[in-house]
């Protein structure tokens, strides 16, 4: 797992566009080891088949506690770097701030009745896709999350990570984010602040995955707030 990240560049990109590519965070060996866990149901708390719920096509599973290595350290390290950015956004949007450590955020989630882990692994095959959505899970929402590509991009076609932002009184703008194996995209969960002529305003953001045309694509999702 990479221990050094360029946080000034990450903050600049997140503030400018609501997303930033970072990494590689995980080695190919670690990516392969995590993918191998997908068929071990004892490591997960629930499995979601997307077409049953109108979410798209494909499936994903939420990890059970304790999370497998290296996820606890990775989540804590990312959160430590993201908390100052999140607090800057919160101040601009006149929202409550967030603690400096993931442990303290988890305690706040527990007090709010959000106790279920939200780290997940998603698996897409031929024809699978994920509709645009937001990962909210409860009243307490940390405004940034990460998706790590576990598959080697040569193993699939299509399956692009897509972000769509909706500014007030404007048409939607889409961003397609290419990733290498082990790289991550950090992005806004629900909204981000944008400077306007009359101060900051909220821009809504959603994310999804385009249709996989061949092969298999697997992704690790890292959401920092827990679910109700």
PDB file of C-alpha atoms in Angstrom:
ATOM      1  CA  UNK A   1       0.000   0.000   0.000  1.00  0.00           C
ATOM      2  CA  UNK A   2       1.380   3.396  -0.995  1.00  0.00           C
ATOM      3  CA  UNK A   3       2.096   5.558   2.058  1.00  0.00           C
ATOM      4  CA  UNK A   4       2.833   8.914   0.394  1.00  0.00           C
ATOM      5  CA  UNK A   5       0.069  10.916  -1.290  1.00  0.00           C
ATOM      6  CA  UNK A   6       0.219  14.394  -2.789  1.00  0.00           C
ATOM      7  CA  UNK A   7      -2.440  15.962  -0.592  1.00  0.00           C
ATOM      8  CA  UNK A   8      -2.026  19.544  -1.881  1.00  0.00           C
ATOM      9  CA  UNK A   9      -2.705  18.310  -5.444  1.00  0.00           C
ATOM     10  CA  UNK A  10      -5.606  16.130  -4.259  1.00  0.00           C
ATOM     11  CA  UNK A  11      -7.152  19.085  -2.413  1.00  0.00           C
ATOM     12  CA  UNK A  12      -6.679  21.332  -5.446  1.00  0.00           C
ATOM     13  CA  UNK A  13      -8.424  18.860  -7.755  1.00  0.00           C
ATOM     14  CA  UNK A  14     -11.265  18.149  -5.336  1.00  0.00           C
ATOM     15  CA  UNK A  15     -11.904  21.854  -4.842  1.00  0.00           C
ATOM     16  CA  UNK A  16     -11.708  22.559  -8.564  1.00  0.00           C
ATOM     17  CA  UNK A  17     -13.769  19.675  -9.945  1.00  0.00           C
ATOM     18  CA  UNK A  18     -15.118  17.490  -7.119  1.00  0.00           C
ATOM     19  CA  UNK A  19     -12.884  14.491  -7.882  1.00  0.00           C
ATOM     20  CA  UNK A  20      -9.210  13.493  -7.945  1.00  0.00           C
ATOM     21  CA  UNK A  21      -7.305  10.426  -9.146  1.00  0.00           C
ATOM     22  CA  UNK A  22      -4.740   9.129  -6.641  1.00  0.00           C
ATOM     23  CA  UNK A  23      -2.422   6.214  -6.405  1.00  0.00           C
ATOM     24  CA  UNK A  24      -1.658   3.583  -7.045  1.00  0.00           C
ATOM     25  CA  UNK A  25      -2.887   2.854  -3.525  1.00  0.00           C
ATOM     26  CA  UNK A  26      -2.741  -0.950  -3.760  1.00  0.00           C
ATOM     27  CA  UNK A  27      -0.278  -3.283  -5.477  1.00  0.00           C
ATOM     28  CA  UNK A  28      -1.510  -5.767  -8.107  1.00  0.00           C
ATOM     29  CA  UNK A  29      -0.886  -8.582  -5.619  1.00  0.00           C
ATOM     30  CA  UNK A  30      -3.103  -6.925  -3.006  1.00  0.00           C
ATOM     31  CA  UNK A  31      -5.775  -6.187  -5.629  1.00  0.00           C
ATOM     32  CA  UNK A  32      -5.819  -9.855  -6.642  1.00  0.00           C
ATOM     33  CA  UNK A  33      -5.981 -10.998  -3.012  1.00  0.00           C
ATOM     34  CA  UNK A  34      -8.972  -8.740  -2.314  1.00  0.00           C
ATOM     35  CA  UNK A  35     -10.772  -9.956  -5.431  1.00  0.00           C
ATOM     36  CA  UNK A  36     -10.321 -13.550  -4.248  1.00  0.00           C
ATOM     37  CA  UNK A  37     -12.333 -12.696  -1.105  1.00  0.00           C
ATOM     38  CA  UNK A  38     -15.472 -12.052  -3.132  1.00  0.00           C
ATOM     39  CA  UNK A  39     -16.448 -15.741  -3.139  1.00  0.00           C
ATOM     40  CA  UNK A  40     -15.987 -16.087   0.631  1.00  0.00           C
ATOM     41  CA  UNK A  41     -19.433 -15.136   1.998  1.00  0.00           C
ATOM     42  CA  UNK A  42     -18.243 -15.168   5.615  1.00  0.00           C
ATOM     43  CA  UNK A  43     -16.279 -11.958   4.898  1.00  0.00           C
ATOM     44  CA  UNK A  44     -19.430 -10.004   3.957  1.00  0.00           C
ATOM     45  CA  UNK A  45     -22.576  -8.842   5.751  1.00  0.00           C
ATOM     46  CA  UNK A  46     -24.871  -8.647   2.699  1.00  0.00           C
ATOM     47  CA  UNK A  47     -24.995  -9.184  -1.069  1.00  0.00           C
ATOM     48  CA  UNK A  48     -26.955  -6.937  -3.445  1.00  0.00           C
ATOM     49  CA  UNK A  49     -28.042  -7.988  -6.946  1.00  0.00           C
ATOM     50  CA  UNK A  50     -28.474  -4.631  -8.639  1.00  0.00           C
ATOM     51  CA  UNK A  51     -31.196  -5.506 -11.157  1.00  0.00           C
ATOM     52  CA  UNK A  52     -33.515  -6.595  -8.333  1.00  0.00           C
ATOM     53  CA  UNK A  53     -33.545  -3.039  -7.003  1.00  0.00           C
ATOM     54  CA  UNK A  54     -33.314  -1.054 -10.228  1.00  0.00           C
ATOM     55  CA  UNK A  55     -29.726  -0.054  -9.458  1.00  0.00           C
ATOM     56  CA  UNK A  56     -28.350  -1.379 -12.747  1.00  0.00           C
ATOM     57  CA  UNK A  57     -26.960  -4.821 -13.532  1.00  0.00           C
ATOM     58  CA  UNK A  58     -24.259  -6.683 -11.643  1.00  0.00           C
ATOM     59  CA  UNK A  59     -23.769  -7.191  -7.931  1.00  0.00           C
ATOM     60  CA  UNK A  60     -21.880  -6.003  -4.896  1.00  0.00           C
ATOM     61  CA  UNK A  61     -21.212  -7.114  -1.336  1.00  0.00           C
ATOM     62  CA  UNK A  62     -20.701  -5.107   1.853  1.00  0.00           C
ATOM     63  CA  UNK A  63     -17.817  -6.277   4.009  1.00  0.00           C
ATOM     64  CA  UNK A  64     -18.511  -7.420   7.542  1.00  0.00           C
ATOM     65  CA  UNK A  65     -16.363  -6.306  10.452  1.00  0.00           C
ATOM     66  CA  UNK A  66     -13.497  -6.795  10.938  1.00  0.00           C
ATOM     67  CA  UNK A  67     -12.469  -5.520   7.528  1.00  0.00           C
ATOM     68  CA  UNK A  68      -9.702  -7.445   5.765  1.00  0.00           C
ATOM     69  CA  UNK A  69      -6.176  -6.068   5.565  1.00  0.00           C
ATOM     70  CA  UNK A  70      -5.180  -3.518   4.411  1.00  0.00           C
ATOM     71  CA  UNK A  71      -8.585  -1.778   4.455  1.00  0.00           C
ATOM     72  CA  UNK A  72      -8.576  -0.526   8.078  1.00  0.00           C
ATOM     73  CA  UNK A  73      -5.241   1.257   7.653  1.00  0.00           C
ATOM     74  CA  UNK A  74      -6.108   2.495   4.155  1.00  0.00           C
ATOM     75  CA  UNK A  75      -9.436   3.970   5.246  1.00  0.00           C
ATOM     76  CA  UNK A  76      -7.900   5.641   8.312  1.00  0.00           C
ATOM     77  CA  UNK A  77      -5.038   7.129   6.284  1.00  0.00           C
ATOM     78  CA  UNK A  78      -7.313   8.461   3.550  1.00  0.00           C
ATOM     79  CA  UNK A  79      -9.744   9.902   6.078  1.00  0.00           C
ATOM     80  CA  UNK A  80      -6.952  11.746   7.902  1.00  0.00           C
ATOM     81  CA  UNK A  81      -6.007  13.493   4.670  1.00  0.00           C
ATOM     82  CA  UNK A  82      -9.577  14.136   3.568  1.00  0.00           C
ATOM     83  CA  UNK A  83     -10.949  15.489   6.866  1.00  0.00           C
ATOM     84  CA  UNK A  84      -9.423  18.986   6.420  1.00  0.00           C
ATOM     85  CA  UNK A  85     -10.848  19.168   2.881  1.00  0.00           C
ATOM     86  CA  UNK A  86     -14.260  18.010   4.122  1.00  0.00           C
ATOM     87  CA  UNK A  87     -14.207  20.606   6.876  1.00  0.00           C
ATOM     88  CA  UNK A  88     -13.362  23.309   4.357  1.00  0.00           C
ATOM     89  CA  UNK A  89     -16.381  22.257   2.307  1.00  0.00           C
ATOM     90  CA  UNK A  90     -18.577  22.125   5.404  1.00  0.00           C
ATOM     91  CA  UNK A  91     -17.624  25.685   6.367  1.00  0.00           C
ATOM     92  CA  UNK A  92     -18.351  26.953   2.846  1.00  0.00           C
ATOM     93  CA  UNK A  93     -21.749  25.224   2.806  1.00  0.00           C
ATOM     94  CA  UNK A  94     -22.654  26.207   6.385  1.00  0.00           C
ATOM     95  CA  UNK A  95     -22.745  22.602   7.573  1.00  0.00           C
ATOM     96  CA  UNK A  96     -21.344  20.905  10.712  1.00  0.00           C
ATOM     97  CA  UNK A  97     -17.710  19.860  10.572  1.00  0.00           C
ATOM     98  CA  UNK A  98     -16.089  16.455  11.035  1.00  0.00           C
ATOM     99  CA  UNK A  99     -13.578  15.008  13.540  1.00  0.00           C
ATOM    100  CA  UNK A 100      -9.925  14.583  12.620  1.00  0.00           C
ATOM    101  CA  UNK A 101      -9.871  10.784  12.938  1.00  0.00           C
ATOM    102  CA  UNK A 102     -11.933   7.999  11.388  1.00  0.00           C
ATOM    103  CA  UNK A 103     -12.295   6.424  14.823  1.00  0.00           C
ATOM    104  CA  UNK A 104     -14.094   9.522  16.080  1.00  0.00           C
ATOM    105  CA  UNK A 105     -16.306   9.667  12.966  1.00  0.00           C
ATOM    106  CA  UNK A 106     -17.274   6.031  13.557  1.00  0.00           C
ATOM    107  CA  UNK A 107     -18.235   6.918  17.128  1.00  0.00           C
ATOM    108  CA  UNK A 108     -20.463   9.718  15.831  1.00  0.00           C
ATOM    109  CA  UNK A 109     -22.072   7.305  13.372  1.00  0.00           C
ATOM    110  CA  UNK A 110     -22.728   4.837  16.167  1.00  0.00           C
ATOM    111  CA  UNK A 111     -24.389   7.565  18.263  1.00  0.00           C
ATOM    112  CA  UNK A 112     -26.579   8.420  15.242  1.00  0.00           C
ATOM    113  CA  UNK A 113     -27.694   4.797  14.839  1.00  0.00           C
ATOM    114  CA  UNK A 114     -25.427   4.151  11.844  1.00  0.00           C
ATOM    115  CA  UNK A 115     -23.609   0.951  12.814  1.00  0.00           C
ATOM    116  CA  UNK A 116     -23.257  -1.146   9.650  1.00  0.00           C
ATOM    117  CA  UNK A 117     -19.957  -1.058   7.718  1.00  0.00           C
ATOM    118  CA  UNK A 118     -20.171   0.417   4.225  1.00  0.00           C
ATOM    119  CA  UNK A 119     -16.913  -0.721   2.586  1.00  0.00           C
ATOM    120  CA  UNK A 120     -17.891  -2.868  -0.370  1.00  0.00           C
ATOM    121  CA  UNK A 121     -16.692  -4.772  -3.405  1.00  0.00           C
ATOM    122  CA  UNK A 122     -18.507  -4.535  -6.740  1.00  0.00           C
ATOM    123  CA  UNK A 123     -18.366  -7.107  -9.531  1.00  0.00           C
ATOM    124  CA  UNK A 124     -19.422  -6.410 -13.127  1.00  0.00           C
ATOM    125  CA  UNK A 125     -19.522  -8.847 -16.048  1.00  0.00           C
ATOM    126  CA  UNK A 126     -20.596  -8.588 -19.659  1.00  0.00           C
ATOM    127  CA  UNK A 127     -23.521  -6.167 -20.012  1.00  0.00           C
ATOM    128  CA  UNK A 128     -23.370  -5.003 -16.373  1.00  0.00           C
ATOM    129  CA  UNK A 129     -23.513  -1.354 -15.317  1.00  0.00           C
ATOM    130  CA  UNK A 130     -24.306   0.861 -12.323  1.00  0.00           C
ATOM    131  CA  UNK A 131     -26.880   3.647 -12.593  1.00  0.00           C
ATOM    132  CA  UNK A 132     -25.989   7.129 -11.382  1.00  0.00           C
ATOM    133  CA  UNK A 133     -26.494   7.363  -7.629  1.00  0.00           C
ATOM    134  CA  UNK A 134     -25.283   8.800  -4.318  1.00  0.00           C
ATOM    135  CA  UNK A 135     -24.096   6.736  -1.313  1.00  0.00           C
ATOM    136  CA  UNK A 136     -25.880   8.429   1.600  1.00  0.00           C
ATOM    137  CA  UNK A 137     -26.856   5.654   4.108  1.00  0.00           C
ATOM    138  CA  UNK A 138     -28.094   7.947   6.888  1.00  0.00           C
ATOM    139  CA  UNK A 139     -28.298  11.473   8.277  1.00  0.00           C
ATOM    140  CA  UNK A 140     -24.551  11.610   9.002  1.00  0.00           C
ATOM    141  CA  UNK A 141     -22.699  11.795   5.685  1.00  0.00           C
ATOM    142  CA  UNK A 142     -18.974  12.336   5.243  1.00  0.00           C
ATOM    143  CA  UNK A 143     -18.811  14.248   1.940  1.00  0.00           C
ATOM    144  CA  UNK A 144     -15.987  12.339   0.219  1.00  0.00           C
ATOM    145  CA  UNK A 145     -15.468   8.702  -0.734  1.00  0.00           C
ATOM    146  CA  UNK A 146     -13.106   6.609  -2.858  1.00  0.00           C
ATOM    147  CA  UNK A 147     -13.336   3.851  -5.464  1.00  0.00           C
ATOM    148  CA  UNK A 148     -10.281   1.678  -6.162  1.00  0.00           C
ATOM    149  CA  UNK A 149     -10.038  -0.325  -9.383  1.00  0.00           C
ATOM    150  CA  UNK A 150      -9.056  -3.883  -8.443  1.00  0.00           C
ATOM    151  CA  UNK A 151      -9.070  -5.349 -11.957  1.00  0.00           C
ATOM    152  CA  UNK A 152      -6.332  -4.899 -14.539  1.00  0.00           C
ATOM    153  CA  UNK A 153      -7.866  -2.637 -17.244  1.00  0.00           C
ATOM    154  CA  UNK A 154      -6.711  -5.078 -19.945  1.00  0.00           C
ATOM    155  CA  UNK A 155      -9.168  -7.619 -18.487  1.00  0.00           C
ATOM    156  CA  UNK A 156     -12.292  -5.694 -19.554  1.00  0.00           C
ATOM    157  CA  UNK A 157     -13.685  -3.180 -22.036  1.00  0.00           C
ATOM    158  CA  UNK A 158     -16.195  -0.483 -21.173  1.00  0.00           C
ATOM    159  CA  UNK A 159     -17.030  -0.195 -17.500  1.00  0.00           C
ATOM    160  CA  UNK A 160     -15.814   3.397 -17.239  1.00  0.00           C
ATOM    161  CA  UNK A 161     -16.257   5.230 -13.952  1.00  0.00           C
ATOM    162  CA  UNK A 162     -18.603   8.157 -14.609  1.00  0.00           C
ATOM    163  CA  UNK A 163     -19.307  11.274 -12.546  1.00  0.00           C
ATOM    164  CA  UNK A 164     -22.127  13.673 -13.394  1.00  0.00           C
ATOM    165  CA  UNK A 165     -22.520  17.093 -11.805  1.00  0.00           C
ATOM    166  CA  UNK A 166     -25.613  19.260 -11.905  1.00  0.00           C
ATOM    167  CA  UNK A 167     -25.165  22.985 -11.396  1.00  0.00           C
ATOM    168  CA  UNK A 168     -28.263  25.105 -10.740  1.00  0.00           C
ATOM    169  CA  UNK A 169     -29.975  26.338 -13.897  1.00  0.00           C
ATOM    170  CA  UNK A 170     -27.487  24.473 -16.077  1.00  0.00           C
ATOM    171  CA  UNK A 171     -27.317  21.216 -18.011  1.00  0.00           C
ATOM    172  CA  UNK A 172     -25.516  18.257 -16.466  1.00  0.00           C
ATOM    173  CA  UNK A 173     -21.816  17.722 -17.109  1.00  0.00           C
ATOM    174  CA  UNK A 174     -20.291  14.223 -17.240  1.00  0.00           C
ATOM    175  CA  UNK A 175     -16.718  13.207 -16.382  1.00  0.00           C
ATOM    176  CA  UNK A 176     -15.266   9.830 -17.414  1.00  0.00           C
ATOM    177  CA  UNK A 177     -12.394   8.812 -15.113  1.00  0.00           C
ATOM    178  CA  UNK A 178      -9.896   6.213 -16.394  1.00  0.00           C
ATOM    179  CA  UNK A 179      -8.065   4.227 -13.712  1.00  0.00           C
ATOM    180  CA  UNK A 180      -5.147   1.808 -13.594  1.00  0.00           C
ATOM    181  CA  UNK A 181      -5.155  -1.269 -11.372  1.00  0.00           C
ATOM    182  CA  UNK A 182      -4.781  -0.150  -7.753  1.00  0.00           C
ATOM    183  CA  UNK A 183      -5.533   3.501  -8.509  1.00  0.00           C
ATOM    184  CA  UNK A 184      -8.409   5.317  -6.827  1.00  0.00           C
ATOM    185  CA  UNK A 185     -10.716   8.157  -7.629  1.00  0.00           C
ATOM    186  CA  UNK A 186     -11.783  10.268  -4.657  1.00  0.00           C
ATOM    187  CA  UNK A 187     -15.024  12.135  -5.262  1.00  0.00           C
ATOM    188  CA  UNK A 188     -17.923  14.000  -3.705  1.00  0.00           C
ATOM    189  CA  UNK A 189     -20.609  11.770  -2.208  1.00  0.00           C
ATOM    190  CA  UNK A 190     -23.512  14.150  -2.726  1.00  0.00           C
ATOM    191  CA  UNK A 191     -22.503  17.771  -3.316  1.00  0.00           C
ATOM    192  CA  UNK A 192     -19.558  20.143  -3.433  1.00  0.00           C
ATOM    193  CA  UNK A 193     -19.164  23.899  -3.001  1.00  0.00           C
ATOM    194  CA  UNK A 194     -18.513  26.093  -6.023  1.00  0.00           C
ATOM    195  CA  UNK A 195     -17.668  29.785  -5.829  1.00  0.00           C
ATOM    196  CA  UNK A 196     -20.215  32.058  -7.492  1.00  0.00           C
ATOM    197  CA  UNK A 197     -20.672  35.792  -7.873  1.00  0.00           C
ATOM    198  CA  UNK A 198     -22.838  35.830  -4.733  1.00  0.00           C
ATOM    199  CA  UNK A 199     -20.800  33.385  -2.688  1.00  0.00           C
ATOM    200  CA  UNK A 200     -20.556  29.608  -2.637  1.00  0.00           C
ATOM    201  CA  UNK A 201     -23.365  27.421  -3.927  1.00  0.00           C
ATOM    202  CA  UNK A 202     -24.034  23.667  -3.945  1.00  0.00           C
ATOM    203  CA  UNK A 203     -23.373  21.461  -6.969  1.00  0.00           C
ATOM    204  CA  UNK A 204     -25.009  18.029  -6.865  1.00  0.00           C
ATOM    205  CA  UNK A 205     -22.904  15.055  -7.967  1.00  0.00           C
ATOM    206  CA  UNK A 206     -23.753  11.443  -8.783  1.00  0.00           C
ATOM    207  CA  UNK A 207     -21.584   8.561  -9.907  1.00  0.00           C
ATOM    208  CA  UNK A 208     -21.965   5.261 -11.739  1.00  0.00           C
ATOM    209  CA  UNK A 209     -20.305   2.793 -14.105  1.00  0.00           C
ATOM    210  CA  UNK A 210     -20.929   2.487 -17.850  1.00  0.00           C
ATOM    211  CA  UNK A 211     -21.819  -0.845 -19.480  1.00  0.00           C
ATOM    212  CA  UNK A 212     -19.098  -3.487 -19.522  1.00  0.00           C
ATOM    213  CA  UNK A 213     -18.635  -4.644 -23.120  1.00  0.00           C
ATOM    214  CA  UNK A 214     -16.324  -7.589 -22.378  1.00  0.00           C
ATOM    215  CA  UNK A 215     -14.487  -9.218 -19.490  1.00  0.00           C
ATOM    216  CA  UNK A 216     -14.954  -8.632 -15.761  1.00  0.00           C
ATOM    217  CA  UNK A 217     -14.442  -5.495 -13.693  1.00  0.00           C
ATOM    218  CA  UNK A 218     -14.082  -5.411  -9.901  1.00  0.00           C
ATOM    219  CA  UNK A 219     -13.927  -2.336  -7.718  1.00  0.00           C
ATOM    220  CA  UNK A 220     -13.391  -1.578  -4.046  1.00  0.00           C
ATOM    221  CA  UNK A 221     -15.644   1.125  -2.605  1.00  0.00           C
ATOM    222  CA  UNK A 222     -14.493   3.035   0.474  1.00  0.00           C
ATOM    223  CA  UNK A 223     -17.220   5.070   2.173  1.00  0.00           C
ATOM    224  CA  UNK A 224     -16.262   6.602   5.498  1.00  0.00           C
ATOM    225  CA  UNK A 225     -19.639   6.964   7.226  1.00  0.00           C
ATOM    226  CA  UNK A 226     -21.472   3.812   8.329  1.00  0.00           C
ATOM    227  CA  UNK A 227     -25.034   2.837   7.414  1.00  0.00           C
ATOM    228  CA  UNK A 228     -28.237   2.729   9.431  1.00  0.00           C
TER     229      UNK A 228
END
